[in-house]
Coordinates of C-alpha atoms in Angstrom, one line a residue:
M1 CA 33.6 25.0 -31.9
P2 CA 32.0 27.8 -33.9
A3 CA 31.9 31.2 -32.1
R4 CA 28.1 31.4 -32.6
I5 CA 27.5 28.1 -30.8
S6 CA 30.0 29.0 -28.1
N7 CA 28.1 32.3 -27.5
I8 CA 24.8 30.4 -27.2
M9 CA 26.2 27.9 -24.7
A10 CA 27.6 30.7 -22.6
R11 CA 24.3 32.3 -22.1
P12 CA 22.7 31.8 -18.6
W13 CA 19.5 30.3 -19.9
F14 CA 21.3 27.6 -21.7
G15 CA 22.5 26.1 -18.4
T16 CA 18.9 25.5 -17.5
A17 CA 17.5 24.7 -20.9
L18 CA 19.9 21.9 -21.7
P19 CA 19.3 19.8 -18.6
L20 CA 15.5 20.2 -18.9
A21 CA 15.6 19.2 -22.6
V22 CA 17.8 16.2 -21.9
G23 CA 15.6 15.4 -18.9
A24 CA 12.4 15.5 -21.0
L25 CA 14.0 13.3 -23.7
I26 CA 15.1 10.7 -21.1
T27 CA 11.7 10.8 -19.4
L28 CA 10.2 9.9 -22.8
L29 CA 12.7 7.2 -23.4
A30 CA 12.5 5.7 -19.9
W31 CA 8.8 6.3 -19.0
P32 CA 8.2 3.7 -16.3
I33 CA 4.4 3.4 -16.3
T34 CA 3.6 0.8 -19.0
L35 CA 0.2 1.3 -20.6
R36 CA -1.9 -1.8 -20.0
P37 CA -5.6 -2.7 -19.8
A38 CA -7.4 -3.0 -16.6
I39 CA -6.8 -6.4 -14.9
A40 CA -9.2 -6.5 -12.0
T41 CA -6.8 -7.3 -9.2
L42 CA -6.8 -6.5 -5.5
D43 CA -4.2 -3.8 -5.9
E44 CA -5.8 -2.3 -9.0
S45 CA -9.1 -2.2 -7.1
W46 CA -7.8 0.0 -4.3
Q47 CA -6.0 2.2 -6.8
I48 CA -9.2 2.8 -8.7
A49 CA -11.0 3.2 -5.4
L50 CA -8.7 6.2 -4.6
H51 CA -9.8 7.8 -7.9
L52 CA -13.5 7.1 -7.1
A53 CA -13.1 8.6 -3.6
A54 CA -11.6 11.8 -5.1
A55 CA -14.3 12.1 -7.7
R56 CA -17.0 11.6 -5.1
Q57 CA -15.3 13.6 -2.4
L58 CA -15.5 10.8 0.2
Q59 CA -14.3 12.0 3.6
H60 CA -10.9 10.4 4.4
G61 CA -10.8 9.0 8.0
V62 CA -14.5 8.6 8.0
D63 CA -15.8 7.2 4.7
M64 CA -12.4 5.8 3.9
V65 CA -9.5 4.8 6.1
F66 CA -6.3 4.1 4.3
T67 CA -2.6 5.0 4.2
Y68 CA -3.3 7.1 1.1
G69 CA -5.0 10.4 1.5
P70 CA -7.1 12.7 -0.7
L71 CA -4.2 13.0 -3.2
G72 CA -3.4 9.3 -3.2
F73 CA -4.8 8.9 -6.6
L74 CA -1.9 10.9 -8.1
G75 CA 0.3 7.9 -7.9
F76 CA -1.8 5.8 -10.3
P77 CA -2.4 7.3 -13.8
I78 CA -3.5 4.0 -15.3
P79 CA -5.8 2.4 -16.1
Y80 CA -7.6 5.5 -17.2
V81 CA -10.8 6.2 -15.3
G82 CA -11.4 10.0 -15.8
V83 CA -10.0 13.4 -15.0
T84 CA -8.3 12.2 -11.9
S85 CA -6.2 10.0 -14.1
T86 CA -5.2 13.0 -16.2
L87 CA -4.1 14.8 -13.0
A88 CA -2.2 11.7 -11.9
L89 CA -0.4 11.5 -15.3
I90 CA 0.7 15.2 -15.0
A91 CA 1.8 14.7 -11.5
A92 CA 3.8 11.6 -12.3
G93 CA 5.4 13.3 -15.3
V94 CA 6.5 16.3 -13.3
V95 CA 8.1 14.0 -10.6
Y96 CA 10.0 11.8 -13.0
L97 CA 11.1 14.8 -15.1
A98 CA 12.4 16.6 -12.1
L99 CA 14.1 13.5 -10.8
I100 CA 15.7 12.6 -14.1
T101 CA 16.8 16.2 -14.8
T102 CA 18.4 16.4 -11.3
L103 CA 20.3 13.1 -11.9
F104 CA 21.6 14.4 -15.2
I105 CA 22.9 17.6 -13.6
E106 CA 24.6 15.6 -10.9
A107 CA 26.2 13.1 -13.3
R108 CA 27.6 16.0 -15.4
R109 CA 29.8 17.0 -12.5
V110 CA 32.1 14.0 -13.2
L111 CA 31.1 13.0 -16.8
P112 CA 30.8 14.6 -20.2
S113 CA 27.3 15.6 -21.1
W114 CA 26.8 12.7 -23.5
S115 CA 28.0 10.0 -21.1
A116 CA 26.1 11.7 -18.2
G117 CA 22.9 11.5 -20.3
L118 CA 23.6 7.8 -21.1
V119 CA 24.2 6.9 -17.5
T120 CA 21.1 8.8 -16.5
L121 CA 19.1 7.0 -19.1
L122 CA 20.3 3.6 -18.0
V123 CA 19.4 4.4 -14.4
A124 CA 16.0 5.9 -15.4
R125 CA 15.2 2.7 -17.2
A126 CA 15.0 1.1 -13.8
F127 CA 12.3 3.5 -12.6
V128 CA 9.7 0.9 -13.6
L129 CA 10.5 -0.4 -10.1
L130 CA 10.0 3.0 -8.5
P131 CA 6.4 4.3 -8.3
P132 CA 5.7 8.0 -8.4
F133 CA 5.4 8.6 -4.6
E134 CA 8.7 6.7 -4.0
A135 CA 10.3 8.6 -6.8
F136 CA 9.1 11.9 -5.1
Q137 CA 10.8 10.7 -1.9
A138 CA 14.0 10.1 -3.7
L139 CA 13.8 13.5 -5.3
I140 CA 13.4 15.2 -1.9
L141 CA 16.4 13.2 -0.6
I142 CA 18.7 14.5 -3.4
W143 CA 17.5 18.1 -3.1
S144 CA 18.0 17.9 0.7
I145 CA 21.6 16.7 0.2
E146 CA 22.2 19.5 -2.2
I147 CA 20.8 22.1 0.1
L148 CA 22.8 20.8 3.1
G149 CA 26.0 20.9 1.0
G150 CA 25.3 24.5 -0.1
T151 CA 25.1 23.7 -3.8
A152 CA 21.5 24.8 -4.0
R153 CA 20.1 26.8 -1.1
P154 CA 17.1 29.2 -1.2
R155 CA 17.7 32.6 0.3
G156 CA 16.1 34.2 3.3
A157 CA 12.9 32.7 4.6
I158 CA 12.1 30.9 1.4
L159 CA 13.4 27.5 2.5
P160 CA 11.3 27.1 5.7
I161 CA 8.2 28.3 3.8
V162 CA 8.7 25.9 0.9
A163 CA 9.8 23.1 3.2
G164 CA 6.8 23.6 5.4
A165 CA 4.4 23.7 2.5
V166 CA 5.9 20.4 1.1
A167 CA 5.7 18.8 4.5
G168 CA 2.1 19.9 5.0
L169 CA 0.8 18.6 1.7
A170 CA 2.9 15.4 1.3
I171 CA 0.9 13.4 3.8
F172 CA -2.2 13.7 1.6
G173 CA -0.6 11.4 -1.0
K174 CA 0.9 8.3 0.5
A175 CA 1.0 9.0 4.2
N176 CA 4.2 7.0 5.2
I177 CA 6.1 8.6 2.3
G178 CA 4.7 12.0 3.3
A179 CA 5.9 11.5 6.9
G180 CA 9.4 10.7 5.6
V181 CA 9.4 13.7 3.2
A182 CA 8.2 16.0 6.1
A183 CA 11.0 14.7 8.3
M184 CA 13.6 15.3 5.7
A185 CA 12.3 18.8 5.0
L186 CA 12.4 19.6 8.7
V187 CA 15.9 18.3 9.2
T188 CA 17.2 20.1 6.2
T189 CA 15.6 23.4 7.2
F190 CA 17.0 23.4 10.7
A191 CA 20.5 22.3 9.6
V192 CA 21.1 25.2 7.2
T193 CA 19.4 28.2 8.9
S194 CA 21.2 30.3 11.4
D195 CA 18.1 31.5 13.3
R196 CA 16.6 28.1 14.0
R197 CA 14.0 29.4 16.4
R198 CA 12.6 31.7 13.7
S199 CA 12.8 28.9 11.1
A200 CA 11.0 26.6 13.4
V201 CA 8.1 29.0 13.7
V202 CA 7.9 29.7 10.0
F203 CA 8.2 26.0 9.1
G204 CA 5.5 25.0 11.7
L205 CA 3.1 27.8 10.7
T206 CA 3.5 27.1 7.0
M207 CA 3.0 23.4 7.5
L208 CA -0.1 24.0 9.6
V209 CA -1.6 26.4 7.1
A210 CA -0.7 24.2 4.1
T211 CA -2.2 21.1 5.8
I212 CA -5.5 22.8 6.7
A213 CA -5.9 24.7 3.5
G214 CA -5.0 21.7 1.4
W215 CA -7.4 19.6 3.3
V216 CA -10.3 22.0 2.8
I217 CA -9.4 22.6 -0.9
L218 CA -9.5 18.9 -1.5
G219 CA -13.1 18.8 -0.2
Q220 CA -12.4 17.4 3.2
E221 CA -14.0 18.6 6.5
V222 CA -11.5 20.0 9.0
A223 CA -13.0 18.0 11.8
N224 CA -12.0 14.8 10.0
L225 CA -8.3 15.6 9.9
P226 CA -7.5 14.1 13.3
T227 CA -9.6 11.1 12.4
F228 CA -7.6 10.6 9.2
A229 CA -4.4 10.8 11.2
R230 CA -5.6 8.2 13.7
G231 CA -6.8 5.9 11.0
V232 CA -3.4 6.1 9.2
A233 CA -1.7 5.3 12.6
E234 CA -3.9 2.3 13.1
I235 CA -3.2 0.9 9.7
V236 CA 0.6 1.5 10.0
S237 CA 0.8 0.0 13.5
G238 CA -1.4 -3.0 12.5
Y239 CA 0.3 -3.8 9.2
N240 CA 3.4 -5.4 10.9
G241 CA 1.4 -8.0 12.7
A242 CA -1.3 -8.6 10.0
M243 CA 0.7 -9.1 6.8
G244 CA 3.1 -12.0 6.7
A245 CA 6.8 -12.2 5.7
D246 CA 7.3 -15.4 3.7
L247 CA 11.0 -15.0 2.7
M248 CA 12.0 -17.8 0.4
P249 CA 15.5 -19.2 0.9
K250 CA 16.5 -18.6 -2.8
R251 CA 15.7 -14.9 -2.3
A252 CA 17.7 -14.4 0.9
W253 CA 20.7 -13.1 -1.1
V254 CA 18.7 -9.9 -1.8
Y255 CA 19.0 -8.8 1.8
T256 CA 22.8 -9.2 1.6
A257 CA 22.7 -7.0 -1.5
L258 CA 20.6 -4.5 0.4
V259 CA 23.0 -4.3 3.3
G260 CA 26.0 -4.0 1.0
S261 CA 24.3 -1.2 -1.0
G262 CA 23.2 0.6 2.1
L263 CA 26.7 0.5 3.6
F264 CA 28.2 1.8 0.4
A265 CA 25.7 4.7 0.2
A266 CA 26.1 5.5 3.9
S267 CA 29.9 5.5 3.6
A268 CA 29.8 7.7 0.6
L269 CA 27.5 10.2 2.4
W270 CA 29.9 10.3 5.3
L271 CA 32.8 11.1 2.9
H272 CA 30.6 13.7 1.2
G273 CA 29.8 15.6 4.4
R274 CA 32.9 15.2 6.6
R275 CA 34.3 18.6 5.6
W276 CA 31.0 20.4 6.1
P277 CA 30.4 22.7 9.0
R278 CA 29.2 20.9 12.1
Q279 CA 25.6 21.9 11.8
Q280 CA 25.2 20.8 8.2
A281 CA 27.1 17.6 8.9
A282 CA 24.8 16.8 11.8
G283 CA 21.8 17.5 9.5
L284 CA 23.2 15.1 7.0
A285 CA 23.6 12.4 9.7
L286 CA 20.0 13.0 10.8
L287 CA 18.9 12.9 7.1
V288 CA 20.6 9.5 6.7
L289 CA 18.8 8.2 9.8
V290 CA 15.4 9.4 8.5
I291 CA 15.7 7.9 5.1
G292 CA 17.6 4.8 6.4
F293 CA 14.7 4.0 8.8
A294 CA 12.1 4.5 6.0
L295 CA 14.0 2.3 3.6
W296 CA 14.6 -0.3 6.4
K297 CA 10.9 -0.6 7.1
T298 CA 10.2 -0.7 3.3
A299 CA 12.5 -3.6 2.9
L300 CA 11.8 -5.7 6.0
V301 CA 8.1 -4.9 6.6
R302 CA 6.7 -4.2 3.2
E303 CA 9.3 -6.3 1.4
H304 CA 9.6 -3.8 -1.4
T305 CA 13.3 -4.4 -1.8
T306 CA 13.4 -3.0 -5.4
F307 CA 12.1 0.3 -4.1
V308 CA 15.0 0.5 -1.6
L309 CA 17.7 -0.5 -4.1
A310 CA 16.4 2.0 -6.7
T311 CA 16.4 4.8 -4.0
L312 CA 20.0 3.8 -3.0
M313 CA 21.2 4.0 -6.6
I314 CA 19.6 7.4 -7.0
A315 CA 21.2 8.6 -3.7
I316 CA 24.7 8.0 -5.2
F317 CA 24.3 10.7 -7.8
P318 CA 24.7 13.8 -5.5
L319 CA 27.9 12.2 -4.2
A320 CA 29.5 11.9 -7.7
S321 CA 31.9 14.8 -7.2
T322 CA 33.1 13.3 -3.9
L323 CA 33.4 9.8 -5.1
G324 CA 35.1 10.6 -8.4
R325 CA 34.2 9.2 -11.8
S326 CA 35.4 5.6 -11.3
I327 CA 33.9 4.9 -7.9
F328 CA 30.7 6.7 -8.9
L329 CA 30.2 4.5 -11.9
M330 CA 31.2 1.3 -10.0
G331 CA 28.7 2.2 -7.3
I332 CA 25.9 2.7 -9.9
L333 CA 26.8 -0.5 -11.6
G334 CA 26.9 -2.6 -8.4
V335 CA 23.6 -1.3 -7.0
G336 CA 22.1 -1.6 -10.5
M337 CA 23.1 -5.3 -10.7
A338 CA 21.6 -6.0 -7.3
L339 CA 18.4 -4.2 -8.4
A340 CA 18.2 -6.2 -11.6
G341 CA 18.6 -9.5 -9.8
A342 CA 16.1 -8.6 -7.0
S343 CA 13.5 -7.5 -9.5
A344 CA 13.5 -10.7 -11.5
I345 CA 12.5 -8.7 -14.6
E346 CA 13.8 -10.0 -17.9
P347 CA 16.9 -8.1 -19.1
R348 CA 15.3 -7.1 -22.4
M349 CA 12.7 -5.1 -20.4
Y350 CA 15.4 -2.7 -19.3
L351 CA 16.2 -1.9 -23.0
D352 CA 12.6 -1.7 -24.2
V353 CA 12.7 1.9 -25.1
P354 CA 9.9 1.7 -27.8
T355 CA 7.4 0.5 -25.2
S356 CA 8.2 3.5 -22.9
V357 CA 7.8 6.0 -25.8
R358 CA 4.6 4.3 -27.0
S359 CA 3.1 4.2 -23.4
L360 CA 3.8 7.8 -22.6
T361 CA 2.5 9.0 -26.0
L362 CA -0.7 7.0 -25.7
E363 CA -1.2 7.8 -22.1
A364 CA -0.8 11.5 -22.8
A365 CA -3.2 11.3 -25.8
D366 CA -5.8 9.5 -23.7
A367 CA -5.5 12.1 -20.9
L368 CA -5.2 15.3 -22.9
V369 CA -6.9 14.9 -26.3
P370 CA -10.6 15.8 -26.3
G371 CA -12.8 12.8 -26.9
R372 CA -10.0 10.2 -26.3
S373 CA -10.3 10.5 -22.5
D374 CA -14.0 9.4 -22.6
R375 CA -13.1 6.5 -24.9
A376 CA -10.2 5.5 -22.6
A377 CA -12.5 5.5 -19.5
A378 CA -15.1 3.5 -21.4
Q379 CA -12.5 1.0 -22.5
T380 CA -11.4 0.5 -18.9
R381 CA -15.0 0.0 -17.8
E382 CA -15.7 -2.5 -20.6
R383 CA -12.4 -4.4 -19.7
L384 CA -13.4 -4.6 -16.1
R385 CA -16.9 -5.7 -17.0
S386 CA -15.5 -8.6 -19.1
R387 CA -13.4 -9.6 -16.1
Y388 CA -16.1 -9.4 -13.5
A389 CA -19.0 -10.5 -15.7
L390 CA -21.8 -9.9 -13.1
E391 CA -24.8 -12.0 -14.0
P392 CA -28.1 -10.2 -14.7
A393 CA -29.7 -11.5 -11.5
T394 CA -26.7 -10.2 -9.5
L395 CA -26.8 -6.8 -11.1
E396 CA -30.5 -6.5 -10.7
A397 CA -30.2 -7.2 -7.0
L398 CA -27.7 -4.4 -6.7
R399 CA -29.3 -1.8 -9.0
G400 CA -30.5 1.3 -7.2
H401 CA -28.9 0.4 -3.9
T402 CA -25.9 1.5 -1.9
V403 CA -23.3 -1.3 -2.0
Q404 CA -20.2 -2.4 0.0
V405 CA -17.9 -4.8 -2.0
D406 CA -16.5 -7.6 0.1
P407 CA -13.8 -8.6 0.5
D408 CA -11.6 -6.5 -1.9
L409 CA -12.7 -6.1 -5.6
T410 CA -13.8 -2.5 -5.2
S411 CA -13.1 -1.6 -8.9
V412 CA -16.4 -3.4 -9.7
V413 CA -18.2 -0.2 -8.8
F414 CA -16.4 1.6 -11.6
A415 CA -17.2 -1.2 -14.0
Y416 CA -20.9 -0.9 -13.1
P417 CA -21.8 2.8 -12.5
E418 CA -25.4 1.7 -11.7
V419 CA -24.0 0.2 -8.5
G420 CA -24.0 2.9 -5.8
W421 CA -20.8 2.6 -3.8
A422 CA -21.2 3.0 0.0
P423 CA -17.9 1.6 1.3
L424 CA -17.1 0.7 4.9
P425 CA -14.2 2.8 6.2
S426 CA -11.8 -0.1 5.8
F427 CA -13.2 -0.7 2.3
Q428 CA -11.1 -3.8 1.7
A429 CA -11.5 -6.4 4.4
Y430 CA -7.8 -7.5 4.6
S431 CA -6.7 -4.0 5.7
T432 CA -8.8 -4.2 8.9
Y433 CA -5.6 -4.8 10.9
T434 CA -6.7 -3.7 14.4
P435 CA -9.7 -3.8 16.7
V436 CA -10.3 -0.1 16.3
L437 CA -10.6 -0.5 12.5
D438 CA -12.8 -3.6 12.9
R439 CA -15.1 -1.8 15.3
Q440 CA -15.4 1.2 13.0
D441 CA -16.6 -1.0 10.2
A442 CA -19.0 -2.9 12.4
D443 CA -20.4 0.4 13.8
R444 CA -21.1 1.5 10.2
L445 CA -23.1 -1.7 9.5
R446 CA -25.1 -1.1 12.7
S447 CA -25.8 2.6 11.7
D448 CA -28.3 4.1 9.4
R449 CA -25.4 4.8 7.0
G450 CA -24.8 1.1 6.5
P451 CA -24.9 -0.2 2.9
E452 CA -28.2 -1.6 1.7
R453 CA -26.4 -4.4 -0.2
I454 CA -23.1 -6.2 0.1
L455 CA -21.6 -7.7 -3.0
R456 CA -19.3 -10.6 -2.0
S457 CA -16.9 -12.3 -4.4
F458 CA -15.2 -15.7 -4.3
R459 CA -11.9 -16.5 -5.9
P460 CA -10.4 -20.0 -5.4
A461 CA -6.9 -20.0 -4.2
T462 CA -4.1 -21.0 -6.6
P463 CA -2.4 -24.2 -5.4
T464 CA 1.2 -22.9 -5.5
D465 CA 4.1 -24.2 -3.4
L466 CA 3.7 -21.4 -1.0
F467 CA 0.0 -22.1 -0.7
R468 CA 0.7 -25.8 0.2
T469 CA 3.3 -24.6 2.8
W470 CA 0.6 -22.4 4.3
I471 CA -2.1 -25.1 4.7
D472 CA 0.5 -27.6 5.8
R473 CA -1.0 -30.5 3.9
P474 CA -1.7 -31.6 0.3
L475 CA -4.6 -30.0 -1.5
R476 CA -7.3 -32.6 -2.1
A477 CA -8.8 -33.1 -5.5
D478 CA -11.6 -30.6 -6.3
E479 CA -11.1 -29.0 -2.9
V480 CA -12.1 -25.3 -2.6
L481 CA -10.7 -23.5 0.5
P482 CA -12.0 -20.1 1.9
F483 CA -8.8 -18.1 1.6
T484 CA -8.3 -14.4 1.3
V485 CA -5.1 -12.3 1.2
D486 CA -1.8 -13.7 2.5
G487 CA -3.2 -17.1 3.4
R488 CA -5.9 -16.0 5.8
F489 CA -9.1 -17.8 6.6
R490 CA -12.0 -16.0 5.0
W491 CA -14.4 -16.0 7.9
F492 CA -11.8 -14.8 10.4
E493 CA -11.3 -11.5 8.6
Q494 CA -12.5 -8.4 10.5
P495 CA -14.3 -10.6 13.0
E496 CA -16.7 -8.1 14.6
T497 CA -17.7 -6.8 11.2
T498 CA -18.1 -10.3 9.7
L499 CA -20.5 -11.3 12.5
E500 CA -22.5 -8.1 11.9
M501 CA -22.8 -9.1 8.2
F502 CA -24.2 -12.4 9.1
C503 CA -26.5 -10.9 11.7
R504 CA -27.9 -8.0 9.7
Y505 CA -27.8 -9.2 6.1
R506 CA -29.4 -12.1 4.3
E507 CA -28.5 -13.7 1.0
V508 CA -30.7 -12.7 -2.0
S509 CA -28.6 -13.9 -4.9
A510 CA -25.6 -16.3 -5.3
T511 CA -23.6 -17.8 -8.1
D512 CA -20.3 -19.6 -8.1
R513 CA -18.5 -16.2 -8.1
W514 CA -20.8 -13.6 -6.6
E515 CA -23.2 -13.3 -3.7
V516 CA -25.5 -10.4 -2.9
L517 CA -26.6 -9.8 0.7
A518 CA -29.5 -7.5 1.5
R519 CA -29.9 -5.5 4.7
S520 CA -32.7 -7.1 6.8
D521 CA -34.6 -6.2 9.9
R522 CA -32.9 -8.9 12.0
S523 CA -29.9 -8.4 14.3
C524 CA -27.9 -10.3 17.0
G525 CA -28.4 -10.2 20.7
P526 CA -25.8 -9.8 23.4
P527 CA -23.2 -12.7 23.7
E528 CA -23.5 -15.3 26.4
A529 CA -20.7 -17.3 27.9
L530 CA -20.4 -20.8 26.5
A531 CA -17.1 -22.1 27.7
T532 CA -13.6 -21.0 28.6
V533 CA -10.5 -23.1 27.9
N534 CA -7.0 -22.3 29.1
A535 CA -4.3 -23.8 26.9
R536 CA -0.9 -23.1 25.4
A537 CA 0.1 -22.1 21.9
G538 CA 0.1 -25.3 19.8
D539 CA -2.5 -27.1 21.9
T540 CA -5.6 -28.4 20.0
V541 CA -8.8 -27.1 21.5
T542 CA -12.2 -28.7 20.9
V543 CA -14.9 -26.2 20.1
P544 CA -18.0 -26.6 22.3
T545 CA -21.3 -27.5 20.6
E546 CA -24.2 -25.1 20.8
V547 CA -27.4 -27.1 20.6
R548 CA -29.8 -24.2 20.7
P549 CA -31.0 -23.1 17.3
D550 CA -30.3 -19.8 15.7
R551 CA -27.1 -19.3 17.6
F552 CA -23.7 -18.1 16.4
V553 CA -20.6 -19.3 18.3
I554 CA -17.6 -16.9 18.4
L555 CA -14.2 -17.4 19.9
K556 CA -12.2 -14.6 21.6
V557 CA -8.5 -15.5 21.9
H558 CA -6.6 -13.8 24.7
G559 CA -2.8 -13.9 25.2
L560 CA -1.6 -13.0 21.7
E561 CA -0.8 -9.4 22.7
P562 CA 2.9 -8.7 22.1
S563 CA 5.3 -8.2 25.0
I564 CA 7.4 -5.0 25.3
L565 CA 10.2 -6.8 23.5
G566 CA 7.8 -8.0 20.9
R567 CA 6.6 -4.4 20.3
I568 CA 10.2 -3.3 20.0
R569 CA 10.9 -6.1 17.5
A570 CA 7.8 -5.1 15.5
A571 CA 8.8 -1.5 15.4
L572 CA 12.3 -2.3 14.1
L573 CA 11.7 -5.5 12.2
K574 CA 8.5 -7.4 11.8
A575 CA 5.9 -8.7 14.3
Y576 CA 5.8 -12.5 14.8
D577 CA 3.5 -14.4 12.4
W578 CA 0.6 -16.3 14.1
W579 CA -1.2 -19.2 12.5
V580 CA -4.5 -20.9 13.2
R581 CA -5.2 -24.5 12.4
V582 CA -8.9 -25.0 11.7
D583 CA -10.0 -28.7 11.5
G584 CA -6.5 -29.6 10.2
T585 CA -6.0 -26.8 7.7
R586 CA -3.6 -24.0 8.6
Y587 CA -4.3 -20.3 7.9
R588 CA -2.5 -17.1 8.8
L589 CA -4.1 -15.3 11.7
V590 CA -4.4 -11.6 12.4
A591 CA -3.5 -11.7 16.1
A592 CA -4.6 -8.2 16.9
T593 CA -8.2 -8.9 16.0
A594 CA -8.4 -12.4 17.4
A595 CA -10.0 -11.1 20.6
D596 CA -12.8 -9.5 18.6
G597 CA -14.7 -12.8 18.2
L598 CA -13.7 -15.3 15.6
L599 CA -16.7 -16.9 13.9
V600 CA -16.7 -20.7 14.5
A601 CA -20.3 -21.6 14.0
V602 CA -23.2 -20.0 12.0
P603 CA -26.8 -21.0 12.3
P604 CA -28.4 -22.3 9.1
A605 CA -31.0 -19.5 9.1
A606 CA -28.1 -16.9 8.6
D607 CA -25.8 -18.9 6.4
G608 CA -25.1 -18.4 2.7
T609 CA -25.2 -21.1 0.0
G610 CA -22.6 -22.9 -2.2
R611 CA -19.2 -21.4 -2.0
F612 CA -20.5 -18.6 0.2
A613 CA -21.7 -20.9 3.0
F614 CA -19.8 -21.0 6.3
G615 CA -20.8 -24.6 6.5
P616 CA -20.6 -27.0 9.4
P617 CA -19.3 -25.6 12.8
I618 CA -15.6 -25.7 13.3
R619 CA -14.7 -28.7 15.5
T620 CA -11.1 -28.1 16.6
I621 CA -8.8 -25.2 16.6
S622 CA -5.2 -24.5 17.6
I623 CA -3.0 -21.4 17.4
T624 CA 0.8 -21.4 16.9
R625 CA 3.5 -18.9 16.2
D626 CA 5.7 -19.3 13.1
L627 CA 5.3 -21.9 10.4
D628 CA 7.2 -24.6 12.2
D629 CA 4.6 -24.6 15.0
R630 CA 7.4 -24.3 17.6
G631 CA 7.6 -20.5 17.9
S632 CA 5.9 -20.1 21.2
T633 CA 4.3 -22.0 24.1
A634 CA 2.6 -18.9 25.4
P635 CA -0.5 -19.4 27.6
L636 CA -3.7 -18.6 25.8
T637 CA -7.3 -18.3 26.9
F638 CA -10.0 -19.5 24.5
E639 CA -13.3 -17.8 25.4
F640 CA -16.3 -19.3 23.5
L641 CA -19.5 -17.2 23.4
S642 CA -22.9 -17.9 22.1
V643 CA -24.6 -15.1 20.2
P644 CA -28.4 -15.3 19.5
L645 CA -29.8 -14.3 16.1
A646 CA -32.7 -12.0 16.8
T647 CA -35.5 -11.8 14.3
P648 CA -38.6 -9.5 14.7

């Protein structure tokens, strides 16, 4: 090697510049966020809603209750909607660059630079399965392992200060990821500092200051911070019981792969830390428990198995020097194969480097080049308009009014800026998992802050095999069923809130796809007892007939509350699935809100028309646990109530 090149490589700055340069190149070649047009889905709707909330400085915990906080928009740079998308692109780029650079540095400990770069590139190509917030969690995991092992350790009080700041701000992105990051930061800080009492004080004060200061800087009121925390807790606790787990037999092997990959990573971590001092080794054990619990819940509750496998593959990198070259490469290959199989992505997609380069180049141009950002936002708006296609009569009924979008297509308010968005706290109905969330939405409808209009959408369910399994019967020709997310019955979503919508709003416009409800001067009176039936899970109960006009009938189901063992199961695994059979058709039931008052009859004076009509009163109803209808014979109480529609 020429002496001049040797001298350059020997300089201190070269050791930093080379990994950053390689990391930047690999980030370009493996950019995981594919540029695509807006597609008007449920997920894209709440992602765009996070951008709108940031731009309009909605108060989290009050105006919006979600597991994402004021910085939640940073995880979603596309489709482009404005300056918040620019910030999201920069944030995602920094996270992926830091993660990829770190992986390259780790791989170089056992591989030559060229092969370390190749391995890092192949692994980074799988980041399409690891969104920015999850990538940030994986990055903190690697850095925590390095700090525990002494490879990289800030001096003095820097570590508790930095760790506290990271812990304080992380919850403002994706709250569950933020909680895991905060726990890892705390464990790492305590495990490597000699004066743990002092570190605890510094960490705690820094976290408190960072949390409050960040909250205020982001335009939030300090008084709403506890409300935000309570709202997140409600959603996290309610998710287990509300969202189903429909594991298909042909996909069961994925969980075997998860267990195998997890055991390999845990064993490697034990080998990595067994010669460490006791305090650091204990910290590593706690770190494994923290990330292990987070990944366990991600796999079994949220069913994001690809997130877990990608994180496990990344976790192998800081163990390279302990495992040795051969085992390190075999571990990456084994977990990578499991990840590829679990993702069901076509193999060619992993090698589609041109698409990554093109996506990042165009996304950066849209975000950073003057003039292009406005065009990109306009293109997103026009794309959504073409998908939603609000009819002139529908749009005219909304113009100049505050609007809640029901049940979930909130991105319509970006497509049509003339629609004033006034969301209920649980702005997408399916996420109203608990009675507290349901009551919060219902109270908003009762208040002066309630929206003046409600834009309701209807999308017919797709008759897939899973759909037919849910309803437990063949789908009849030309049949349109009122389904929402996860096989639920449309009119049983957020029961107390749905009743308030029927009570306080009237239909002013309706098509096959859209209905507009206007706030009226009517309301509902106090409920009156109609009938009470004691039965068991699986028994068919006849709904009593209400002969008085202008009366709703609601059903409060008691006995679905989980036992102590059921709560433990839900915390570690998944809550039991409950199902309700309505006149012979089965739907998934949110058990936690079943006592809020399920709507079983609507008077004609309050009903909608066409696909938005509740229709005839429900005649029979039964509730069972699990799909085979044999999961439980628990005693249930069916309390039927009559609710009068009061008009001035």
